[in-house]
Short mmCIF file of C-alpha atoms in Angstrom, two decimals:
data_model
loop_
_atom_site.label_atom_id
_atom_site.label_comp_id
_atom_site.label_asym_id
_atom_site.label_seq_id
_atom_site.Cartn_x
_atom_site.Cartn_y
_atom_site.Cartn_z
CA MET A 1 28.42 -4.20 -6.21
CA ARG A 2 25.66 -6.24 -4.65
CA TRP A 3 26.50 -9.99 -4.65
CA GLY A 4 23.23 -11.37 -3.30
CA LEU A 5 24.96 -13.28 -0.55
CA GLY A 6 23.91 -11.56 2.49
CA ASN A 7 20.21 -11.21 2.00
CA ARG A 8 17.43 -13.05 3.76
CA GLU A 9 18.80 -16.48 5.32
CA GLY A 10 21.78 -16.54 2.94
CA LEU A 11 22.12 -18.34 -0.37
CA MET A 12 22.21 -21.85 1.06
CA GLY A 13 22.30 -21.42 4.77
CA LYS A 14 19.33 -23.49 5.50
CA VAL A 15 19.84 -26.30 2.99
CA ALA A 16 21.21 -29.39 4.43
CA GLY A 17 23.04 -32.49 3.07
CA HIS A 18 23.40 -33.37 -0.60
CA GLY A 19 21.53 -30.26 -1.85
CA GLU A 20 23.70 -27.82 -0.18
CA ARG A 21 26.81 -29.63 -1.42
CA LEU A 22 25.70 -29.40 -4.98
CA GLN A 23 24.94 -25.71 -4.76
CA LEU A 24 28.30 -24.91 -3.28
CA VAL A 25 29.90 -26.92 -6.00
CA THR A 26 27.87 -25.03 -8.55
CA ILE A 27 29.03 -21.59 -7.38
CA TYR A 28 32.69 -22.96 -7.16
CA GLU A 29 32.66 -24.31 -10.73
CA ILE A 30 31.05 -21.14 -12.19
CA SER A 31 33.69 -18.95 -10.47
CA LYS A 32 36.48 -21.03 -12.13
CA ILE A 33 34.78 -20.71 -15.48
CA LEU A 34 34.58 -16.89 -15.16
CA ALA A 35 38.24 -16.69 -14.14
CA ALA A 36 39.45 -18.90 -17.02
CA SER A 37 37.50 -17.71 -20.12
CA PHE A 38 37.34 -14.39 -21.96
CA ASP A 39 34.92 -15.65 -24.72
CA LEU A 40 31.50 -14.55 -23.71
CA GLN A 41 29.51 -17.07 -25.70
CA LYS A 42 31.60 -19.93 -24.52
CA THR A 43 31.40 -18.74 -20.97
CA LEU A 44 27.63 -18.49 -21.04
CA GLN A 45 27.34 -21.85 -22.49
CA GLU A 46 29.68 -23.47 -19.89
CA ILE A 47 27.62 -21.87 -17.06
CA LEU A 48 24.41 -23.33 -18.41
CA ASN A 49 26.23 -26.70 -18.66
CA VAL A 50 27.23 -26.35 -15.10
CA LEU A 51 23.62 -25.62 -14.06
CA ALA A 52 22.42 -28.61 -16.05
CA THR A 53 25.01 -31.03 -14.45
CA HIS A 54 24.69 -29.97 -10.88
CA LEU A 55 21.08 -28.63 -10.54
CA GLU A 56 19.46 -31.08 -12.91
CA THR A 57 18.01 -28.28 -15.03
CA ARG A 58 15.99 -29.58 -17.95
CA ARG A 59 16.60 -26.48 -20.18
CA GLY A 60 18.43 -23.31 -19.59
CA MET A 61 18.79 -20.00 -21.47
CA ILE A 62 20.59 -16.74 -21.03
CA SER A 63 19.29 -13.52 -22.99
CA LEU A 64 21.17 -10.36 -23.24
CA ILE A 65 20.18 -6.90 -24.21
CA HIS A 66 21.20 -5.95 -27.86
CA GLU A 67 22.01 -2.33 -29.09
CA SER A 68 18.45 -2.19 -30.48
CA GLY A 69 17.18 -2.42 -26.92
CA GLU A 70 15.62 -5.79 -27.35
CA LEU A 71 16.70 -9.16 -25.83
CA GLU A 72 18.63 -11.71 -27.93
CA LEU A 73 19.14 -15.34 -26.89
CA ALA A 74 22.84 -15.62 -26.14
CA GLY A 75 23.06 -19.19 -24.88
CA ALA A 76 20.77 -22.16 -24.37
CA SER A 77 20.98 -25.80 -23.26
CA GLY A 78 18.68 -28.70 -23.50
CA MET A 79 16.90 -27.43 -26.60
CA SER A 80 16.45 -29.01 -30.06
CA GLY A 81 17.22 -26.84 -33.11
CA ASP A 82 13.60 -26.01 -33.61
CA GLU A 83 13.05 -25.16 -30.05
CA PHE A 84 16.09 -22.88 -29.89
CA ARG A 85 14.69 -20.99 -33.10
CA ARG A 86 11.21 -20.64 -31.61
CA CYS A 87 12.65 -19.30 -28.23
CA ARG A 88 14.85 -16.87 -30.17
CA ALA A 89 11.99 -15.46 -32.27
CA CYS A 90 9.74 -14.82 -29.26
CA VAL A 91 12.36 -14.10 -26.44
CA ASN A 92 10.85 -10.55 -25.94
CA GLU A 93 7.39 -11.74 -25.57
CA ASP A 94 7.54 -14.67 -23.24
CA ILE A 95 8.60 -14.98 -19.62
CA ASN A 96 12.08 -13.54 -20.48
CA GLY A 97 10.50 -10.38 -21.66
CA ALA A 98 8.34 -10.20 -18.63
CA ILE A 99 11.29 -10.46 -16.22
CA PHE A 100 13.24 -7.94 -18.17
CA GLN A 101 10.43 -5.37 -18.04
CA THR A 102 9.80 -5.71 -14.47
CA GLY A 103 13.32 -6.38 -13.17
CA LEU A 104 11.92 -8.98 -10.83
CA PRO A 105 12.39 -12.82 -10.42
CA ILE A 106 9.61 -15.03 -11.70
CA VAL A 107 8.85 -18.53 -10.55
CA ILE A 108 6.28 -20.71 -12.46
CA ALA A 109 5.75 -23.87 -10.32
CA ASP A 110 4.03 -25.89 -13.14
CA LEU A 111 4.78 -24.92 -16.67
CA SER A 112 1.89 -26.97 -17.94
CA LYS A 113 -0.43 -24.34 -16.50
CA GLU A 114 1.26 -21.35 -17.96
CA PRO A 115 -0.11 -20.37 -21.34
CA ARG A 116 2.51 -17.68 -22.09
CA TYR A 117 5.13 -20.31 -22.49
CA HIS A 118 3.42 -22.67 -24.91
CA HIS A 119 3.72 -20.52 -28.01
CA CYS A 120 7.52 -20.74 -27.76
CA VAL A 121 7.93 -24.40 -26.96
CA HIS A 122 4.96 -26.26 -28.17
CA LYS A 123 5.76 -29.61 -26.84
CA LEU A 124 7.03 -30.54 -23.48
CA ASP A 125 7.92 -34.04 -22.59
CA THR A 126 6.25 -33.75 -19.14
CA VAL A 127 4.55 -37.12 -19.02
CA GLY A 128 4.55 -37.91 -15.28
CA LYS A 129 6.59 -34.95 -14.41
CA THR A 130 6.06 -31.36 -12.96
CA ILE A 131 8.39 -28.87 -14.62
CA ALA A 132 9.06 -25.52 -12.97
CA LEU A 133 10.62 -22.43 -14.46
CA ILE A 134 12.82 -20.06 -12.35
CA GLY A 135 14.01 -16.81 -14.05
CA VAL A 136 15.89 -13.87 -12.69
CA PRO A 137 17.13 -10.56 -14.28
CA ILE A 138 20.80 -10.02 -15.21
CA LYS A 139 22.06 -6.73 -13.78
CA ALA A 140 25.24 -4.82 -13.43
CA GLY A 141 24.49 -2.23 -10.64
CA ARG A 142 21.18 -0.71 -11.66
CA GLU A 143 21.48 -1.49 -15.37
CA MET A 144 19.43 -4.26 -16.77
CA LEU A 145 21.44 -6.49 -19.06
CA GLY A 146 19.46 -9.48 -19.64
CA VAL A 147 17.68 -12.61 -18.19
CA ILE A 148 18.65 -16.05 -17.13
CA CYS A 149 16.01 -18.77 -16.97
CA ILE A 150 16.09 -22.40 -16.05
CA GLU A 151 13.56 -25.34 -16.14
CA ARG A 152 13.91 -28.22 -13.75
CA VAL A 153 11.90 -31.10 -12.70
CA VAL A 154 10.10 -30.75 -9.38
CA HIS A 155 10.52 -33.65 -7.05
CA ALA A 156 7.63 -34.64 -4.86
CA SER A 157 8.41 -33.41 -1.32
CA GLY A 158 5.15 -32.74 0.22
CA ASP A 159 3.17 -29.51 0.79
CA GLY A 160 4.78 -26.00 1.10
CA GLN A 161 7.63 -26.53 -1.22
CA THR A 162 9.32 -23.24 -2.30
CA PHE A 163 11.92 -22.22 -4.79
CA ASP A 164 13.80 -19.66 -2.61
CA GLN A 165 17.10 -21.42 -2.84
CA ASP A 166 16.93 -21.69 -6.70
CA VAL A 167 16.17 -18.07 -6.93
CA HIS A 168 18.95 -17.00 -4.58
CA LEU A 169 21.45 -19.19 -6.47
CA LEU A 170 20.32 -17.84 -9.85
CA GLN A 171 20.66 -14.26 -8.46
CA VAL A 172 24.25 -14.93 -7.64
CA VAL A 173 24.97 -16.46 -11.03
CA ALA A 174 23.11 -13.55 -12.74
CA ASN A 175 25.26 -10.94 -10.96
CA LEU A 176 28.42 -12.74 -12.08
CA VAL A 177 27.07 -12.97 -15.75
CA GLY A 178 26.20 -9.28 -15.53
CA GLN A 179 29.77 -8.27 -14.62
CA ILE A 180 31.04 -10.30 -17.60
CA ALA A 181 28.46 -8.97 -20.05
CA ARG A 182 29.33 -5.37 -19.01
CA LEU A 183 32.99 -5.89 -19.52
CA HIS A 184 32.45 -7.33 -22.97
CA ARG A 185 30.30 -4.36 -23.80
CA GLN A 186 32.97 -2.04 -22.68
CA ALA A 187 35.47 -3.97 -24.79
CA GLU A 188 33.24 -3.72 -27.83
CA SER A 189 32.85 0.00 -27.49
CA GLU A 190 36.64 0.68 -26.72
CA PRO A 191 38.55 -1.92 -28.66
CA MET A 192 41.91 -2.91 -27.10
CA ALA A 193 44.48 -5.66 -27.62
CA PRO A 194 43.23 -8.98 -26.85
CA VAL A 195 43.76 -10.20 -23.36
CA GLU A 196 45.94 -13.13 -24.35
CA ALA A 197 49.49 -13.89 -25.32
CA PRO A 198 50.55 -13.69 -28.91
CA SER A 199 49.84 -16.89 -30.90
CA ASP A 200 53.57 -17.48 -31.42
CA THR A 201 54.16 -17.71 -27.60
CA PRO A 202 55.41 -21.12 -26.58
CA LYS A 203 52.73 -23.37 -25.29
CA GLU A 204 54.25 -23.68 -21.72
CA ALA A 205 54.73 -19.90 -21.37
CA LYS A 206 51.37 -19.16 -22.79
CA THR A 207 49.62 -21.34 -20.30
CA ARG A 208 51.52 -20.08 -17.28
CA TYR A 209 52.04 -16.32 -18.12
CA ARG A 210 49.28 -15.10 -20.53
CA LEU A 211 47.47 -12.22 -18.79
CA ALA A 212 44.23 -14.12 -19.00
CA ASN A 213 45.71 -16.13 -16.08
CA VAL A 214 45.91 -12.96 -14.03
CA ILE A 215 42.39 -12.99 -12.63
CA GLY A 216 40.75 -9.66 -13.23
CA LEU A 217 37.07 -9.32 -14.17
CA SER A 218 36.75 -5.79 -12.62
CA GLY A 219 36.96 -2.69 -14.67
CA ALA A 220 40.02 -1.59 -12.76
CA MET A 221 42.01 -4.80 -13.71
CA GLN A 222 40.73 -4.57 -17.28
CA GLN A 223 42.40 -1.25 -17.54
CA VAL A 224 45.63 -2.74 -16.15
CA PHE A 225 45.44 -5.43 -18.88
CA ALA A 226 45.09 -2.79 -21.53
CA GLU A 227 48.00 -0.82 -20.26
CA VAL A 228 50.19 -4.02 -20.08
CA HIS A 229 49.39 -4.97 -23.72
CA LYS A 230 50.09 -1.49 -24.92
CA SER A 231 53.49 -1.19 -23.16
CA ALA A 232 54.69 -4.86 -23.30
CA PRO A 233 56.05 -4.72 -27.00
CA SER A 234 58.24 -1.78 -26.41
CA ARG A 235 61.55 -1.60 -24.56
CA SER A 236 60.47 1.36 -22.25
CA THR A 237 61.21 1.09 -18.60
CA ILE A 238 58.01 0.26 -16.63
CA LEU A 239 57.20 1.23 -13.04
CA LEU A 240 54.56 -0.93 -11.45
CA ARG A 241 52.85 0.79 -8.43
CA GLY A 242 50.52 -0.46 -5.80
CA GLU A 243 50.19 -1.73 -2.26
CA SER A 244 52.02 -4.89 -1.11
CA GLY A 245 50.22 -8.06 -2.37
CA THR A 246 48.58 -6.67 -5.35
CA GLY A 247 50.49 -8.98 -7.73
CA LYS A 248 53.25 -6.69 -9.23
CA GLU A 249 55.71 -9.59 -9.77
CA ILE A 250 53.03 -11.54 -11.59
CA VAL A 251 52.18 -8.61 -13.86
CA ALA A 252 55.90 -8.09 -14.49
CA ARG A 253 56.24 -11.64 -15.69
CA ALA A 254 53.25 -11.16 -17.91
CA ILE A 255 54.87 -8.08 -19.50
CA HIS A 256 58.04 -9.97 -20.19
CA HIS A 257 56.15 -12.91 -21.80
CA LEU A 258 54.20 -10.53 -23.98
CA SER A 259 57.36 -8.76 -25.15
CA PRO A 260 59.87 -9.60 -27.87
CA ARG A 261 62.19 -10.60 -25.01
CA LYS A 262 60.01 -13.46 -23.99
CA ASP A 263 62.58 -16.20 -24.87
CA ARG A 264 65.31 -14.48 -22.93
CA PRO A 265 65.88 -14.46 -19.07
CA PHE A 266 63.55 -12.86 -16.64
CA ILE A 267 65.58 -12.08 -13.51
CA THR A 268 64.11 -10.79 -10.23
CA VAL A 269 65.81 -8.87 -7.30
CA ASN A 270 64.05 -7.79 -4.13
CA CYS A 271 65.94 -4.53 -3.30
CA ALA A 272 64.67 -4.33 0.30
CA ALA A 273 65.90 -7.70 1.26
CA LEU A 274 69.52 -6.85 0.70
CA SER A 275 71.96 -4.34 2.35
CA GLU A 276 73.59 -1.74 0.00
CA SER A 277 76.89 -3.63 -0.30
CA LEU A 278 75.18 -7.01 -0.94
CA LEU A 279 72.78 -5.34 -3.48
CA GLU A 280 75.67 -3.89 -5.42
CA SER A 281 77.30 -7.31 -5.62
CA GLU A 282 74.03 -9.00 -6.49
CA LEU A 283 73.19 -6.57 -9.29
CA PHE A 284 76.63 -5.83 -10.80
CA GLY A 285 78.69 -9.01 -9.81
CA HIS A 286 82.13 -9.04 -8.42
CA GLU A 287 85.73 -9.91 -9.50
CA LYS A 288 87.89 -12.48 -7.71
CA GLY A 289 89.43 -10.96 -4.59
CA ALA A 290 87.15 -7.96 -4.60
CA PHE A 291 86.45 -8.52 -0.93
CA THR A 292 86.92 -11.12 1.76
CA GLY A 293 85.36 -14.43 0.65
CA ALA A 294 85.17 -13.50 -3.01
CA GLN A 295 87.29 -16.47 -4.29
CA LEU A 296 85.73 -16.63 -7.66
CA GLN A 297 84.45 -14.10 -10.23
CA ARG A 298 80.61 -13.86 -10.18
CA LYS A 299 78.28 -12.37 -12.68
CA GLY A 300 75.61 -10.09 -11.39
CA ARG A 301 71.83 -9.91 -12.26
CA PHE A 302 72.34 -7.33 -14.94
CA GLU A 303 74.69 -9.72 -16.88
CA LEU A 304 72.40 -12.76 -16.26
CA ALA A 305 69.37 -10.77 -17.64
CA GLU A 306 71.33 -9.77 -20.85
CA GLY A 307 68.76 -9.55 -23.70
CA GLY A 308 65.93 -10.11 -21.26
CA THR A 309 64.11 -8.38 -18.42
CA LEU A 310 65.30 -7.48 -14.98
CA PHE A 311 62.66 -6.94 -12.36
CA LEU A 312 63.61 -4.83 -9.35
CA ASP A 313 61.04 -5.14 -6.65
CA GLU A 314 60.74 -2.47 -3.94
CA ILE A 315 63.12 -0.18 -5.73
CA GLY A 316 61.95 2.74 -3.36
CA GLU A 317 63.97 1.16 -0.54
CA ILE A 318 67.48 1.52 -2.07
CA SER A 319 69.81 4.03 -0.43
CA LEU A 320 70.68 7.48 -1.95
CA ALA A 321 74.24 6.29 -2.55
CA PHE A 322 73.25 3.33 -4.49
CA GLN A 323 70.63 5.21 -6.43
CA ALA A 324 73.41 7.21 -8.08
CA LYS A 325 75.03 3.98 -9.25
CA MET A 326 71.69 2.78 -10.58
CA LEU A 327 71.22 6.11 -12.52
CA ARG A 328 74.53 5.55 -14.34
CA VAL A 329 73.56 2.09 -15.42
CA LEU A 330 70.21 3.26 -16.73
CA GLN A 331 71.77 6.22 -18.54
CA GLU A 332 74.88 4.68 -20.02
CA ARG A 333 73.76 1.09 -20.17
CA GLU A 334 77.12 -0.08 -18.73
CA PHE A 335 78.57 -0.84 -15.36
CA GLU A 336 81.65 -2.24 -13.66
CA ARG A 337 81.68 -5.31 -11.44
CA VAL A 338 82.64 -4.76 -7.79
CA GLY A 339 86.46 -4.73 -7.62
CA GLY A 340 86.76 -4.30 -11.50
CA ASP A 341 87.47 -1.57 -13.70
CA ARG A 342 86.31 -2.85 -17.15
CA PRO A 343 82.93 -1.33 -18.37
CA ILE A 344 80.35 -3.95 -19.26
CA LYS A 345 77.65 -3.10 -21.74
CA VAL A 346 74.18 -4.55 -21.14
CA ASP A 347 70.88 -4.74 -23.02
CA VAL A 348 68.22 -5.16 -20.39
CA ARG A 349 64.65 -4.03 -20.15
CA LEU A 350 63.93 -2.73 -16.66
CA ILE A 351 60.68 -3.24 -14.83
CA ALA A 352 60.66 -1.71 -11.28
CA ALA A 353 58.06 -1.89 -8.67
CA THR A 354 57.31 0.05 -5.47
CA ASN A 355 54.61 0.36 -2.88
CA ARG A 356 56.05 3.86 -1.65
CA ASN A 357 54.92 7.34 -2.71
CA LEU A 358 57.88 8.27 -4.70
CA GLU A 359 56.77 11.71 -5.43
CA LYS A 360 56.77 12.31 -1.77
CA ALA A 361 60.08 10.65 -1.25
CA VAL A 362 61.52 12.90 -3.97
CA SER A 363 60.22 16.07 -2.32
CA GLU A 364 61.61 14.96 1.05
CA GLY A 365 64.99 14.11 -0.32
CA ASP A 366 64.79 10.37 0.16
CA PHE A 367 64.72 9.47 -3.53
CA ARG A 368 66.70 11.10 -6.37
CA GLY A 369 64.50 13.07 -8.76
CA ASP A 370 66.64 12.12 -11.76
CA LEU A 371 66.32 8.46 -11.04
CA TYR A 372 62.67 8.87 -10.55
CA PHE A 373 62.24 10.30 -13.94
CA ARG A 374 64.37 7.50 -15.53
CA ILE A 375 62.23 4.71 -14.04
CA ASN A 376 58.90 6.38 -14.39
CA VAL A 377 58.67 6.24 -18.12
CA VAL A 378 55.44 3.94 -18.17
CA SER A 379 53.69 3.81 -14.89
CA ILE A 380 51.09 1.17 -14.29
CA PHE A 381 48.99 1.29 -11.06
CA LEU A 382 47.69 -2.00 -9.69
CA PRO A 383 44.51 -1.38 -7.56
CA PRO A 384 44.18 -2.87 -4.02
CA LEU A 385 41.73 -5.68 -3.60
CA ARG A 386 39.23 -3.49 -1.75
CA GLU A 387 38.80 -1.54 -5.07
CA ARG A 388 38.25 -4.54 -7.16
CA ARG A 389 35.74 -6.64 -5.16
CA ASP A 390 34.32 -8.05 -8.34
CA ASP A 391 37.48 -10.24 -8.50
CA ILE A 392 37.17 -11.64 -5.05
CA LEU A 393 34.77 -14.53 -5.87
CA PRO A 394 36.88 -15.82 -8.78
CA LEU A 395 40.07 -15.49 -6.72
CA VAL A 396 38.51 -17.53 -3.97
CA GLY A 397 37.56 -20.21 -6.41
CA HIS A 398 41.18 -20.18 -7.89
CA PHE A 399 42.82 -20.38 -4.42
CA LEU A 400 40.57 -23.06 -3.11
CA ASP A 401 41.14 -25.13 -6.34
CA ASN A 402 44.92 -24.87 -5.82
CA TYR A 403 44.49 -25.87 -2.10
CA ASN A 404 42.33 -28.92 -3.02
CA ARG A 405 44.70 -29.97 -5.67
CA GLU A 406 47.87 -29.58 -3.55
CA ASN A 407 46.32 -31.24 -0.43
CA ARG A 408 44.14 -33.87 -2.18
CA LYS A 409 41.01 -32.46 -0.61
CA ALA A 410 37.56 -31.37 -1.70
CA MET A 411 36.91 -28.19 0.30
CA ALA A 412 34.01 -25.93 -0.56
CA ILE A 413 32.81 -22.62 0.87
CA SER A 414 29.48 -21.43 2.07
CA PRO A 415 27.79 -18.15 0.73
CA GLU A 416 27.86 -16.69 4.29
CA ALA A 417 31.63 -17.24 4.29
CA LEU A 418 31.93 -15.69 0.77
CA SER A 419 30.02 -12.68 2.06
CA ILE A 420 32.67 -12.07 4.74
CA LEU A 421 35.57 -12.33 2.26
CA ILE A 422 33.81 -9.97 -0.14
CA ASN A 423 33.28 -7.29 2.67
CA CYS A 424 36.77 -7.58 4.17
CA HIS A 425 39.03 -4.61 3.88
CA TRP A 426 42.15 -6.75 2.79
CA PRO A 427 45.04 -4.36 3.67
CA GLY A 428 47.27 -7.27 2.53
CA ASN A 429 45.40 -7.45 -0.83
CA VAL A 430 45.48 -10.75 -2.96
CA ARG A 431 48.35 -12.32 -0.93
CA GLU A 432 46.33 -11.89 2.23
CA LEU A 433 43.27 -13.41 0.73
CA GLU A 434 45.22 -16.42 -0.50
CA ASN A 435 46.79 -16.95 2.94
CA CYS A 436 43.28 -16.51 4.51
CA ILE A 437 41.89 -19.27 2.31
CA GLU A 438 44.71 -21.65 3.00
CA ARG A 439 44.77 -21.06 6.68
CA THR A 440 40.83 -21.40 7.07
CA ALA A 441 40.63 -24.38 4.75
CA THR A 442 43.38 -26.11 6.81
CA MET A 443 41.73 -25.33 10.25
CA ALA A 444 38.06 -25.79 9.11
CA CYS A 445 36.17 -28.49 11.05
CA GLY A 446 34.38 -30.00 8.01
CA THR A 447 34.65 -29.98 4.20
CA VAL A 448 32.85 -26.64 3.87
CA ILE A 449 34.32 -23.37 5.09
CA ARG A 450 31.67 -21.62 7.04
CA GLU A 451 31.37 -18.26 8.71
CA ASP A 452 32.56 -19.45 12.07
CA ASP A 453 35.80 -20.93 10.71
CA PHE A 454 37.25 -17.40 10.08
CA PRO A 455 39.31 -16.06 12.92
CA CYS A 456 37.54 -12.65 12.63
CA SER A 457 34.35 -14.42 13.78
CA HIS A 458 36.07 -14.94 17.12
CA ASN A 459 37.72 -11.41 17.17
CA LYS A 460 41.14 -13.06 16.50
CA CYS A 461 41.77 -11.53 13.07
CA LEU A 462 44.54 -8.82 13.31
CA THR A 463 43.60 -7.49 9.90
CA ARG A 464 40.12 -6.59 11.11
CA THR A 465 41.43 -5.23 14.39
CA LEU A 466 43.87 -2.92 12.53
CA HIS A 467 41.10 -1.81 9.98
CA ASP A 468 38.70 -0.98 12.86
CA MET A 469 41.51 0.97 14.61
CA GLU A 470 42.11 2.96 11.48
CA ILE A 471 38.49 3.84 11.10
CA ASP A 472 37.77 4.65 14.73
CA SER A 473 41.06 6.51 15.42
CA PRO A 474 41.49 10.00 13.91
CA PRO A 475 44.80 10.83 12.25
CA ALA A 476 47.40 11.70 14.81
CA VAL A 477 50.08 14.32 14.21
CA VAL A 478 53.24 13.94 16.08
CA ALA A 479 54.77 17.36 16.34
CA LEU A 480 58.60 17.49 16.93
CA THR A 481 60.80 20.48 17.41
CA ASP A 482 64.24 21.05 15.88
CA ALA A 483 66.62 20.70 18.72
CA GLY A 484 68.96 23.27 17.16
CA ASN A 485 66.44 26.03 17.12
CA MET A 486 64.23 25.48 20.20
CA ALA A 487 65.17 24.40 23.67
CA SER A 488 61.97 22.69 24.68
CA ARG A 489 60.33 19.79 22.92
CA VAL A 490 56.57 19.79 21.99
CA ILE A 491 54.92 16.71 23.48
CA PRO A 492 53.24 14.53 20.94
CA ILE A 493 49.58 14.16 20.81
CA ARG A 494 48.71 10.82 22.43
CA PRO A 495 45.47 8.88 23.13
CA LEU A 496 43.79 9.63 26.51
CA GLY A 497 45.15 7.69 29.31
CA LEU A 498 48.63 7.20 27.85
CA GLU A 499 51.21 8.09 30.56
CA ARG A 500 54.37 9.79 29.62
CA GLU A 501 57.17 7.44 30.66
CA ALA A 502 56.38 5.83 33.94
CA GLU A 503 54.31 2.86 32.85
CA GLY A 504 56.31 1.64 29.89
CA PRO A 505 54.85 0.81 26.44
CA PRO A 506 51.04 0.54 26.15
CA GLU A 507 49.22 -2.44 24.83
CA SER A 508 47.64 -1.21 21.53
CA GLU A 509 49.80 -0.92 18.41
CA ARG A 510 48.92 2.61 17.61
CA SER A 511 49.67 3.77 21.11
CA ARG A 512 52.97 1.93 21.12
CA LEU A 513 54.09 3.84 18.02
CA LEU A 514 53.19 7.15 19.61
CA TRP A 515 54.81 6.13 22.80
CA ALA A 516 58.04 5.07 20.99
CA LEU A 517 58.27 8.32 18.97
CA ASP A 518 57.84 10.32 22.20
CA GLN A 519 60.55 8.34 23.96
CA CYS A 520 63.01 8.77 21.10
CA ARG A 521 62.23 12.46 20.36
CA GLY A 522 60.89 11.63 16.94
CA VAL A 523 63.90 9.66 15.63
CA GLN A 524 62.20 6.82 13.80
CA ALA A 525 65.22 4.52 13.64
CA ARG A 526 65.62 4.69 17.47
CA ALA A 527 61.89 4.12 17.96
CA ALA A 528 62.08 1.12 15.79
CA ARG A 529 64.82 -0.30 17.81
CA LEU A 530 62.93 0.42 20.97
CA LEU A 531 60.07 -1.60 19.84
CA ASN A 532 62.40 -4.36 18.47
CA ILE A 533 61.25 -4.12 14.94
CA SER A 534 63.06 -2.87 11.69
CA PRO A 535 62.83 0.85 10.50
CA ARG A 536 61.04 -0.30 7.38
CA GLN A 537 58.39 -2.15 9.54
CA PHE A 538 58.09 0.94 11.74
CA GLY A 539 57.49 3.10 8.68
CA TYR A 540 54.75 0.71 7.43
CA ALA A 541 53.18 0.80 10.83
CA LEU A 542 53.09 4.58 10.83
CA GLN A 543 51.39 4.48 7.47
CA LYS A 544 48.92 1.80 8.48
CA HIS A 545 47.71 3.91 11.43
CA ASN A 546 47.86 7.14 9.49
CA ILE A 547 50.40 8.70 11.97
CA ARG A 548 52.07 11.62 10.27
CA VAL A 549 55.43 12.85 11.69
CA ARG A 550 56.22 16.64 11.24
CA LYS A 551 59.47 18.39 12.05
CA PHE A 552 59.59 21.99 12.84
#
């Protein structure tokens, strides 16, 4: 998607002082509107109201293409009833029609000298004023969807006055409107459940957990919303899949609060954070005296979630031995506490999440196939942020709003800075974007986040470094021999200049991984200890650098 943020001199890069501040606030306010509302007419009206408030527009109108192929006036501000009716009647013949036909912006510096406009609005209260009109096409990709036009008073500022900044700003707004309009057209052609909690949801839960609060204007997230609404009312087990930081727990909470179990507990457990023995006690509970220190009986998370939902995050990290115990609970819907022998029946809806390739884990014997089929009843994939870039601008507005509210500040962000965020790879996804906004807003020199405020502008961003390494370095295959069958070991493929053992670990992360695997003869647990990291972190690092370990 082309956001119009990186062209020419940037959206507002050359504007100084109060004018720049107003335009930054305008983009910020519009991004919040887009993230909060799913009513197209209401959204368009609020956008025009923001333009009227911050840019002093005299009139504004948004026209969208109808099924008939002609423009229809979808929203307007600053017009009387008669003026609105006249504009609606001739919307395809006036300036709007010309913009739609050519697909190019139009600027009329003085409306009093433009005859094509007078047959729509016959009387302009322009005594002592010069009124300019700026109009740009609304597009989604190459598809023309409509036109947005504004009128504003031209303040005397000497010769050579241009409207470049107004055109650039409207192009950004028009691109955002285009995405919203396209999503609504898709929703009309493929009806699906409304992206909102049921009307009988308690007010507090509805405000906090309704799926409309999960920011997702992109087509990929709209598909996720549709799948959530279809699966939430059932009691089927759901497996949420996606990279770390894509919002799996937030979606799990949304599923719970859209289900008949919404008034019952929602219990979460991070399986990767606990050892096997602790995880068993945490999930199933324990009897008094079951082990040293168990002085009281304790209920587990399954019991605490009775009648509600249990969310097991990172389920792909549990051991094979514990997978067998989990399988029995899912099959029989009963378990025993640690140290107990009395079966306990449970009625719990299970939602699991993982960032692992479970199919590969099953084929390699690291995950039980029968448990895989038990948890993979309904599978919902959450796309990484780099595949839903349409959501970055609303997310930035949301996170910046949270930061300002929590820190009692009024930070804004420049369009050049937005361009950097939109084009970033984001391996850490939404969580990384949130951390980036908070870190940069905290360390920024002024009240506006600019391009130079980001660590990546000074080559200090590890995320960009790792992404560049992934692009520049071809996939490495570390070939290992089976010691039981062959006497010699095949030396792994290493980057040029990497010495065998004499010089110790190299500096780059990718080279250190290869070096450690070579030193430990391909045993990943030993290689992780050699680098002083956990085996899980070592595995993530191998995936990050596309290093495949093969055993022969």
